[in-house]
Amino acid sequence: MPAFFGANRFKFGMFGINCSGGMTPSIAPDRWKAEWSEIAAVAKMADAAGVEFLLPIAKWHGLGGKADMWGRSFETFSQAAALGAITKHIGVFVTAHVSLLTPAFAAKGIASVDHISNGRAGLNIVCGWNPDEFGPHGVRLTGERRYDRGLEWFKIYDRLLEGGPEFDHKGEFFEVWGASTDPLPVQKPRPPVMSAAQSGEGQMFAAQAADILFTGAHSHAQVRDTLANIRRAGAGFGRRQDVYVETQFVVRPTRREAEEYAHHYAVEMADPDAIDYFRRQKSVTISALTKAGGTESDRAVVATLAGEIKRPYPGMFPAMQPVVGTPDEAVAELQKLSEIGVAGSTLVFLNYLKELPYFVQEVLPRMERAGLRQPFRPAE
Ligand SMILES: Cc1cc2nc3c(=O)[nH]c(=O)nc-3n(C[C@H](O)[C@H](O)[C@H](O)COP(=O)(O)O)c2cc1C
């Protein structure tokens, strides 16, 4: 495991602070506005608390509805460079769409962020799902074979980061010539690679290209199945991936307060049109293999898109596990995920700036007592 993530048994990635709405399809007045000063403040707070990394969402189009979640978003390479410069310890991921960025662009971008942050960069590779995001770039996205394309993209990217003389590559999806890059990253052999995906195809891609699979958490059974698949597939390629899942927290001193707040923003103030749009758009690019439903995760995606899953909090994202309750209850849930074999999860709140302090104050020390985390003692 890369030193980048440290020794905690259960790790956290702050997810979605670069986008309006964060990860919450809600019209609640406290929803995340993605103001730069607030993004910077959250990054510094997470850094000081020992949160392992910041994970942005790469977005080029909002979800519509009343709040147009994600309608505003900061570009992830420039954001990671800026946040790397104002923090000291936390990992700074960039998120790259393989259909929009060339491997040479991503290699130079990640090396730049790695130098600026003194070895804290990470690359999240995403193969995309919403055709509306690619129109402004003049690119047509299809669901079939996107991971084959991604794998070829990764191989060129990886070779660039090995250094060495210029090379040519002629493959099925890419032809490049005279490829080389300088500077190379600080981290060797390269900054960690994450694949954020849910389908069985996404899992196979991660098994070949990634150090981390970041995936949905529809149920414990699905998470167990995903872990078993990625362990098997990774071993076939002589690799092992850490698995992270999506969690959203509403933590309050009493269970009642937590439930009331979750009900307020994720039921009464849910923005269902945003999720309807998400489901429609993702359905356009769902692949034949995902539809065939070879994995629990495939089946969960298909059922979600068909609207067959009744979710207690329609104002939270599908595949996001709600963790609603007291600090002790939150730790008990994280303990369960850890026992299943999950390496960590997302820190998502309706309003990161307002809710992170309580989480840091009340949940992190309990996790230390439960053996899930250690007190944060940054190396100078
Ligand atoms: C945790 C997580 C984070 C993701 N982040 C992004 C993102 O930032 N931008 C994006 O376009 N897609 C993102 N995706 C979606 C991926 O692009 C993926 O291609 C899409 O989910 C379709 O493939 P799948 O069916 O394998 O999941 C994310 C998916 C997951 C599970």
Short mmCIF file of C-alpha atoms and ligand atoms in Angstrom, two decimals:
data_model
loop_
_atom_site.label_atom_id
_atom_site.label_comp_id
_atom_site.label_asym_id
_atom_site.label_seq_id
_atom_site.Cartn_x
_atom_site.Cartn_y
_atom_site.Cartn_z
CA MET A 1 0.00 0.00 0.00
CA PRO A 2 1.45 3.40 -0.87
CA ALA A 3 2.78 5.37 2.11
CA PHE A 4 0.57 8.17 0.79
CA PHE A 5 -2.36 6.81 2.78
CA GLY A 6 -0.66 6.06 6.08
CA ALA A 7 -1.48 3.32 8.55
CA ASN A 8 -5.10 3.87 9.58
CA ARG A 9 -7.27 0.78 9.32
CA PHE A 10 -10.18 2.86 8.06
CA LYS A 11 -9.39 5.89 5.91
CA PHE A 12 -11.38 8.81 4.59
CA GLY A 13 -11.57 10.76 1.37
CA MET A 14 -13.38 14.09 1.40
CA PHE A 15 -15.57 13.73 -1.68
CA GLY A 16 -17.12 16.34 -3.96
CA ILE A 17 -16.17 19.66 -2.36
CA ASN A 18 -15.30 21.13 -5.77
CA CYS A 19 -18.91 20.95 -7.04
CA SER A 20 -22.08 22.80 -6.11
CA GLY A 21 -24.34 20.42 -4.23
CA GLY A 22 -21.30 18.34 -3.26
CA MET A 23 -22.81 14.84 -3.41
CA THR A 24 -26.27 15.79 -2.14
CA PRO A 25 -29.25 16.25 -4.49
CA SER A 26 -31.11 18.57 -2.13
CA ILE A 27 -32.51 22.07 -2.31
CA ALA A 28 -31.95 22.71 1.41
CA PRO A 29 -30.66 26.27 1.96
CA ASP A 30 -27.53 24.89 3.66
CA ARG A 31 -26.54 22.92 0.57
CA TRP A 32 -22.95 23.21 -0.65
CA LYS A 33 -22.37 26.25 -2.86
CA ALA A 34 -18.78 25.45 -3.86
CA GLU A 35 -17.42 28.88 -2.95
CA TRP A 36 -13.65 28.84 -3.26
CA SER A 37 -13.05 30.30 0.22
CA GLU A 38 -15.18 27.51 1.74
CA ILE A 39 -13.52 24.78 -0.33
CA ALA A 40 -10.12 26.01 0.85
CA ALA A 41 -11.31 26.14 4.47
CA VAL A 42 -12.64 22.57 4.34
CA ALA A 43 -9.42 21.33 2.75
CA LYS A 44 -7.35 22.93 5.52
CA MET A 45 -9.64 21.56 8.22
CA ALA A 46 -9.47 18.03 6.77
CA ASP A 47 -5.70 18.37 6.46
CA ALA A 48 -5.32 19.33 10.11
CA ALA A 49 -7.57 16.42 11.19
CA GLY A 50 -5.56 13.78 9.34
CA VAL A 51 -8.19 12.95 6.70
CA GLU A 52 -6.31 10.93 4.08
CA PHE A 53 -7.30 12.61 0.82
CA LEU A 54 -9.46 15.05 -1.12
CA LEU A 55 -11.36 13.51 -4.03
CA PRO A 56 -12.96 15.92 -6.52
CA ILE A 57 -15.65 15.13 -9.07
CA ALA A 58 -14.88 15.85 -12.72
CA LYS A 59 -18.03 17.53 -14.06
CA TRP A 60 -18.96 19.48 -17.18
CA HIS A 61 -22.75 19.63 -16.81
CA GLY A 62 -25.22 19.94 -13.95
CA LEU A 63 -28.04 17.59 -13.02
CA GLY A 64 -30.81 20.14 -13.52
CA GLY A 65 -33.74 19.91 -11.10
CA LYS A 66 -34.35 22.89 -8.83
CA ALA A 67 -30.79 23.20 -7.51
CA ASP A 68 -28.84 22.17 -10.63
CA MET A 69 -26.46 20.13 -8.51
CA TRP A 70 -22.95 20.08 -10.09
CA GLY A 71 -23.92 22.98 -12.38
CA ARG A 72 -20.91 24.77 -10.92
CA SER A 73 -17.64 22.92 -10.51
CA PHE A 74 -13.95 23.65 -10.26
CA GLU A 75 -11.63 21.88 -12.69
CA THR A 76 -9.81 19.17 -10.79
CA PHE A 77 -6.14 19.53 -11.85
CA SER A 78 -6.04 23.25 -11.10
CA GLN A 79 -7.96 22.73 -7.86
CA ALA A 80 -5.60 19.95 -6.72
CA ALA A 81 -2.59 22.17 -7.43
CA ALA A 82 -4.07 25.03 -5.44
CA LEU A 83 -5.15 22.84 -2.52
CA GLY A 84 -1.80 21.05 -2.55
CA ALA A 85 -0.13 24.41 -2.09
CA ILE A 86 -2.22 25.45 0.92
CA THR A 87 -2.23 22.10 2.78
CA LYS A 88 0.60 20.05 4.28
CA HIS A 89 -0.34 16.39 4.65
CA ILE A 90 -3.54 15.45 2.87
CA GLY A 91 -3.53 13.61 -0.47
CA VAL A 92 -4.85 15.64 -3.41
CA PHE A 93 -6.54 13.66 -6.15
CA VAL A 94 -7.33 14.83 -9.64
CA THR A 95 -10.14 13.19 -11.59
CA ALA A 96 -9.52 12.59 -15.27
CA HIS A 97 -12.05 11.66 -17.95
CA VAL A 98 -10.16 9.38 -20.32
CA SER A 99 -12.27 10.54 -23.26
CA LEU A 100 -11.33 14.20 -22.71
CA LEU A 101 -7.70 14.30 -21.59
CA THR A 102 -4.81 12.77 -23.46
CA PRO A 103 -2.50 10.52 -21.43
CA ALA A 104 0.31 13.05 -22.03
CA PHE A 105 -1.80 15.87 -20.59
CA ALA A 106 -2.69 13.81 -17.53
CA ALA A 107 0.93 12.70 -17.03
CA LYS A 108 2.17 16.28 -17.07
CA GLY A 109 -0.73 17.46 -14.92
CA ILE A 110 -0.26 14.80 -12.25
CA ALA A 111 3.51 15.39 -12.13
CA SER A 112 2.87 19.12 -11.71
CA VAL A 113 0.45 18.53 -8.83
CA ASP A 114 2.85 15.99 -7.29
CA HIS A 115 5.70 18.51 -7.23
CA ILE A 116 3.52 21.38 -5.99
CA SER A 117 2.17 19.17 -3.16
CA ASN A 118 5.52 17.50 -2.45
CA GLY A 119 4.40 13.98 -3.31
CA ARG A 120 0.70 14.00 -2.41
CA ALA A 121 -0.98 13.72 -5.82
CA GLY A 122 -3.29 10.90 -6.89
CA LEU A 123 -5.12 10.18 -10.15
CA ASN A 124 -8.75 9.08 -10.25
CA ILE A 125 -9.55 7.67 -13.69
CA VAL A 126 -13.19 7.88 -14.78
CA CYS A 127 -14.60 6.58 -18.04
CA GLY A 128 -17.77 8.68 -17.93
CA TRP A 129 -21.54 8.13 -18.05
CA ASN A 130 -23.33 11.37 -19.01
CA PRO A 131 -23.31 12.17 -22.76
CA ASP A 132 -24.35 15.79 -22.01
CA GLU A 133 -20.98 16.38 -20.35
CA PHE A 134 -19.05 15.50 -23.45
CA GLY A 135 -21.05 17.53 -25.98
CA PRO A 136 -19.31 20.80 -25.06
CA HIS A 137 -16.04 19.06 -25.91
CA GLY A 138 -17.34 17.74 -29.23
CA VAL A 139 -16.93 14.17 -27.97
CA ARG A 140 -19.57 11.45 -28.29
CA LEU A 141 -19.58 9.09 -25.32
CA THR A 142 -20.80 5.54 -25.67
CA GLY A 143 -21.02 2.95 -22.93
CA GLU A 144 -19.63 0.02 -24.89
CA ARG A 145 -15.89 -0.54 -24.68
CA ARG A 146 -15.21 2.58 -22.62
CA TYR A 147 -13.08 0.54 -20.22
CA ASP A 148 -11.05 -0.99 -23.08
CA ARG A 149 -10.31 2.55 -24.17
CA GLY A 150 -9.48 3.47 -20.59
CA LEU A 151 -7.03 0.59 -20.27
CA GLU A 152 -5.14 1.61 -23.38
CA TRP A 153 -5.14 5.21 -22.10
CA PHE A 154 -3.72 4.02 -18.76
CA LYS A 155 -0.94 2.03 -20.41
CA ILE A 156 0.28 5.09 -22.32
CA TYR A 157 0.00 7.24 -19.17
CA ASP A 158 1.90 4.64 -17.13
CA ARG A 159 4.67 4.36 -19.70
CA LEU A 160 5.05 8.14 -19.81
CA LEU A 161 5.55 8.20 -16.04
CA GLU A 162 8.26 5.53 -16.27
CA GLY A 163 10.40 8.17 -17.95
CA GLY A 164 12.85 7.27 -20.64
CA PRO A 165 13.16 8.21 -24.28
CA GLU A 166 10.35 9.29 -26.58
CA PHE A 167 8.11 6.47 -27.73
CA ASP A 168 5.38 5.88 -30.29
CA HIS A 169 2.19 3.96 -29.65
CA LYS A 170 -0.34 2.74 -32.16
CA GLY A 171 -3.25 0.90 -30.62
CA GLU A 172 -6.94 0.43 -31.17
CA PHE A 173 -8.05 3.74 -29.65
CA PHE A 174 -4.94 5.93 -29.51
CA GLU A 175 -2.06 6.77 -31.77
CA VAL A 176 0.67 8.94 -30.29
CA TRP A 177 4.22 9.61 -31.39
CA GLY A 178 7.25 11.23 -29.81
CA ALA A 179 5.74 10.75 -26.33
CA SER A 180 7.75 11.58 -23.22
CA THR A 181 7.23 13.78 -20.17
CA ASP A 182 9.31 15.88 -17.78
CA PRO A 183 9.14 16.36 -14.82
CA LEU A 184 8.38 12.88 -13.61
CA PRO A 185 6.32 12.71 -10.37
CA VAL A 186 7.94 12.83 -6.93
CA GLN A 187 6.20 9.57 -5.90
CA LYS A 188 7.71 6.39 -7.30
CA PRO A 189 6.83 4.42 -9.28
CA ARG A 190 3.94 6.88 -9.71
CA PRO A 191 1.15 8.56 -7.72
CA PRO A 192 -1.64 6.19 -6.70
CA VAL A 193 -4.25 5.40 -9.31
CA MET A 194 -7.90 5.14 -8.39
CA SER A 195 -10.72 3.86 -10.53
CA ALA A 196 -14.15 5.16 -9.50
CA ALA A 197 -16.73 2.79 -10.93
CA GLN A 198 -19.42 0.29 -10.05
CA SER A 199 -19.97 -2.18 -12.87
CA GLY A 200 -18.28 -5.55 -13.26
CA GLU A 201 -16.42 -4.05 -16.23
CA GLY A 202 -15.26 -1.21 -13.99
CA GLN A 203 -14.01 -3.77 -11.48
CA MET A 204 -12.00 -5.58 -14.18
CA PHE A 205 -10.52 -2.28 -15.30
CA ALA A 206 -9.51 -1.44 -11.72
CA ALA A 207 -7.95 -4.88 -11.31
CA GLN A 208 -5.56 -4.06 -14.17
CA ALA A 209 -4.98 -0.34 -13.83
CA ALA A 210 -5.68 0.81 -10.29
CA ASP A 211 -4.37 0.71 -6.74
CA ILE A 212 -7.81 1.62 -5.43
CA LEU A 213 -11.35 0.83 -6.50
CA PHE A 214 -13.78 3.49 -5.30
CA THR A 215 -17.28 2.16 -5.63
CA GLY A 216 -20.89 2.35 -4.56
CA ALA A 217 -22.36 0.87 -1.38
CA HIS A 218 -25.88 -0.31 -2.21
CA SER A 219 -25.78 -3.00 0.48
CA HIS A 220 -23.30 -4.99 2.52
CA ALA A 221 -23.96 -8.01 0.28
CA GLN A 222 -23.02 -6.02 -2.82
CA VAL A 223 -19.89 -4.60 -1.13
CA ARG A 224 -18.84 -8.15 -0.14
CA ASP A 225 -19.38 -9.34 -3.71
CA THR A 226 -17.36 -6.41 -5.11
CA LEU A 227 -14.51 -7.17 -2.71
CA ALA A 228 -14.48 -10.84 -3.66
CA ASN A 229 -14.49 -9.96 -7.39
CA ILE A 230 -11.70 -7.42 -7.18
CA ARG A 231 -9.54 -9.67 -4.99
CA ARG A 232 -9.93 -12.50 -7.51
CA ALA A 233 -9.43 -10.32 -10.58
CA GLY A 234 -6.55 -8.34 -9.05
CA ALA A 235 -4.74 -11.56 -8.09
CA GLY A 236 -5.05 -12.69 -11.71
CA PHE A 237 -2.97 -9.65 -12.68
CA GLY A 238 -0.58 -9.98 -9.72
CA ARG A 239 -2.08 -6.91 -8.03
CA ARG A 240 -4.18 -6.03 -5.01
CA GLN A 241 -6.55 -3.10 -4.78
CA ASP A 242 -7.91 -1.30 -1.75
CA VAL A 243 -11.67 -0.85 -1.92
CA TYR A 244 -13.34 2.35 -0.76
CA VAL A 245 -17.09 2.95 -0.71
CA GLU A 246 -19.41 5.93 -0.73
CA THR A 247 -20.82 7.04 2.65
CA GLN A 248 -22.74 10.18 3.61
CA PHE A 249 -22.87 11.28 7.24
CA VAL A 250 -25.52 12.94 9.34
CA VAL A 251 -24.14 12.73 12.86
CA ARG A 252 -25.70 14.49 15.82
CA PRO A 253 -25.61 14.09 19.63
CA THR A 254 -28.87 12.10 19.57
CA ARG A 255 -30.31 9.71 17.00
CA ARG A 256 -33.48 11.75 16.85
CA GLU A 257 -31.65 14.95 15.93
CA ALA A 258 -29.69 13.14 13.24
CA GLU A 259 -32.83 11.56 11.75
CA GLU A 260 -34.70 14.86 11.81
CA TYR A 261 -31.90 16.66 9.99
CA ALA A 262 -31.53 13.89 7.41
CA HIS A 263 -35.29 13.91 6.92
CA HIS A 264 -35.27 17.69 6.50
CA TYR A 265 -32.67 17.87 3.76
CA ALA A 266 -32.82 14.45 2.12
CA VAL A 267 -36.59 13.80 2.19
CA GLU A 268 -38.53 17.07 2.51
CA MET A 269 -35.98 19.03 0.50
CA ALA A 270 -34.84 16.29 -1.88
CA ASP A 271 -34.39 17.32 -5.51
CA PRO A 272 -35.85 14.25 -7.26
CA ASP A 273 -35.61 15.73 -10.77
CA ALA A 274 -31.81 15.72 -10.43
CA ILE A 275 -31.82 11.99 -9.72
CA ASP A 276 -34.33 11.33 -12.51
CA TYR A 277 -31.98 13.10 -14.92
CA PHE A 278 -29.02 11.10 -13.55
CA ARG A 279 -30.94 7.85 -14.07
CA ARG A 280 -31.99 8.79 -17.62
CA GLN A 281 -28.50 9.82 -18.65
CA LYS A 282 -26.73 6.86 -17.08
CA SER A 283 -29.24 4.56 -18.78
CA VAL A 284 -28.13 5.90 -22.17
CA THR A 285 -24.57 4.68 -21.61
CA ILE A 286 -25.18 1.49 -19.64
CA SER A 287 -23.31 -1.32 -21.35
CA ALA A 288 -24.67 -4.67 -22.48
CA LEU A 289 -22.44 -6.42 -19.96
CA THR A 290 -23.77 -4.32 -17.08
CA LYS A 291 -27.33 -5.03 -18.23
CA ALA A 292 -26.51 -8.73 -18.27
CA GLY A 293 -25.93 -8.35 -14.53
CA GLY A 294 -22.91 -10.53 -13.86
CA THR A 295 -22.13 -8.95 -10.49
CA GLU A 296 -24.17 -7.78 -7.51
CA SER A 297 -23.05 -4.27 -8.36
CA ASP A 298 -24.31 -4.59 -11.97
CA ARG A 299 -27.65 -5.79 -10.67
CA ALA A 300 -27.83 -2.93 -8.17
CA VAL A 301 -27.04 -0.38 -10.91
CA VAL A 302 -29.71 -1.83 -13.22
CA ALA A 303 -32.30 -1.84 -10.44
CA THR A 304 -31.39 1.73 -9.46
CA LEU A 305 -31.74 2.99 -13.01
CA ALA A 306 -35.08 1.20 -13.38
CA GLY A 307 -36.26 2.99 -10.22
CA GLU A 308 -36.83 -0.35 -8.52
CA ILE A 309 -34.97 0.47 -5.33
CA LYS A 310 -36.87 2.33 -2.66
CA ARG A 311 -34.38 4.58 -0.95
CA PRO A 312 -35.02 6.01 2.53
CA TYR A 313 -33.31 9.27 1.57
CA PRO A 314 -34.12 10.32 -2.01
CA GLY A 315 -32.00 13.43 -1.39
CA MET A 316 -28.86 11.34 -1.09
CA PHE A 317 -27.14 9.88 -4.12
CA PRO A 318 -27.94 6.31 -5.22
CA ALA A 319 -25.10 3.99 -4.15
CA MET A 320 -24.29 6.30 -1.25
CA GLN A 321 -24.66 4.57 2.11
CA PRO A 322 -26.36 6.91 4.59
CA VAL A 323 -24.79 6.90 8.05
CA VAL A 324 -27.36 8.67 10.21
CA GLY A 325 -27.14 8.65 13.99
CA THR A 326 -24.98 9.41 17.00
CA PRO A 327 -21.17 9.36 16.92
CA ASP A 328 -21.19 5.88 18.51
CA GLU A 329 -23.63 4.60 15.91
CA ALA A 330 -21.52 6.05 13.10
CA VAL A 331 -18.43 4.27 14.43
CA ALA A 332 -20.34 0.99 14.75
CA GLU A 333 -21.33 1.23 11.07
CA LEU A 334 -17.77 2.02 9.98
CA GLN A 335 -16.56 -0.92 12.06
CA LYS A 336 -18.90 -3.18 10.08
CA LEU A 337 -17.55 -1.88 6.78
CA SER A 338 -14.01 -2.38 8.02
CA GLU A 339 -14.80 -5.97 9.07
CA ILE A 340 -16.16 -6.67 5.59
CA GLY A 341 -12.76 -5.63 4.24
CA VAL A 342 -13.36 -2.06 3.10
CA ALA A 343 -10.28 0.18 3.42
CA GLY A 344 -12.16 3.43 3.81
CA SER A 345 -15.03 5.60 2.63
CA THR A 346 -16.09 9.03 1.54
CA LEU A 347 -16.72 11.90 3.89
CA VAL A 348 -19.83 13.51 2.46
CA PHE A 349 -22.02 16.04 4.27
CA LEU A 350 -24.77 18.37 3.11
CA ASN A 351 -22.54 21.26 4.19
CA TYR A 352 -18.93 20.18 4.64
CA LEU A 353 -17.84 23.34 6.43
CA LYS A 354 -20.62 23.22 9.02
CA GLU A 355 -20.61 19.47 9.65
CA LEU A 356 -16.97 18.41 9.45
CA PRO A 357 -15.95 20.00 12.80
CA TYR A 358 -18.43 17.88 14.80
CA PHE A 359 -17.34 14.76 12.94
CA VAL A 360 -13.69 15.51 13.68
CA GLN A 361 -14.42 16.27 17.31
CA GLU A 362 -16.74 13.37 18.10
CA VAL A 363 -16.31 10.56 15.56
CA LEU A 364 -12.55 10.48 14.93
CA PRO A 365 -11.59 10.02 18.64
CA ARG A 366 -14.14 7.21 18.94
CA MET A 367 -12.63 5.57 15.87
CA GLU A 368 -9.24 5.76 17.57
CA ARG A 369 -10.65 4.06 20.65
CA ALA A 370 -12.20 1.39 18.41
CA GLY A 371 -8.81 0.76 16.78
CA LEU A 372 -9.95 2.02 13.38
CA ARG A 373 -7.72 5.07 13.35
CA GLN A 374 -4.70 6.42 15.17
CA PRO A 375 -4.32 9.91 16.61
CA PHE A 376 -3.04 12.18 13.86
CA ARG A 377 0.63 12.99 14.45
CA PRO A 378 1.89 14.60 11.29
CA ALA A 379 5.52 14.06 10.38
CA GLU A 380 7.17 17.47 10.03
C1 LIG B 1 -17.16 6.85 -6.23
C2 LIG B 1 -17.39 7.24 -7.66
C3 LIG B 1 -16.92 8.46 -8.12
C4 LIG B 1 -17.12 8.85 -9.44
N1 LIG B 1 -16.65 10.06 -9.85
C5 LIG B 1 -16.94 10.46 -11.12
C6 LIG B 1 -16.54 11.74 -11.57
O1 LIG B 1 -15.89 12.50 -10.86
N2 LIG B 1 -16.90 12.11 -12.83
C7 LIG B 1 -17.60 11.28 -13.66
O2 LIG B 1 -17.93 11.66 -14.78
N3 LIG B 1 -17.94 10.04 -13.26
C8 LIG B 1 -17.63 9.63 -12.03
N4 LIG B 1 -18.00 8.38 -11.64
C9 LIG B 1 -18.65 7.47 -12.61
C10 LIG B 1 -17.65 6.77 -13.47
O3 LIG B 1 -17.32 7.71 -14.45
C11 LIG B 1 -18.15 5.53 -14.23
O4 LIG B 1 -17.70 5.59 -15.51
C12 LIG B 1 -19.60 5.45 -14.33
O5 LIG B 1 -20.05 5.16 -13.03
C13 LIG B 1 -20.06 4.36 -15.32
O6 LIG B 1 -19.40 3.20 -15.14
P1 LIG B 1 -19.84 2.07 -14.12
O7 LIG B 1 -21.17 1.59 -14.59
O8 LIG B 1 -18.76 1.08 -14.21
O9 LIG B 1 -19.89 2.72 -12.79
C14 LIG B 1 -17.80 7.98 -10.33
C15 LIG B 1 -18.26 6.74 -9.88
C16 LIG B 1 -18.06 6.37 -8.56
C17 LIG B 1 -18.56 5.04 -8.13
#
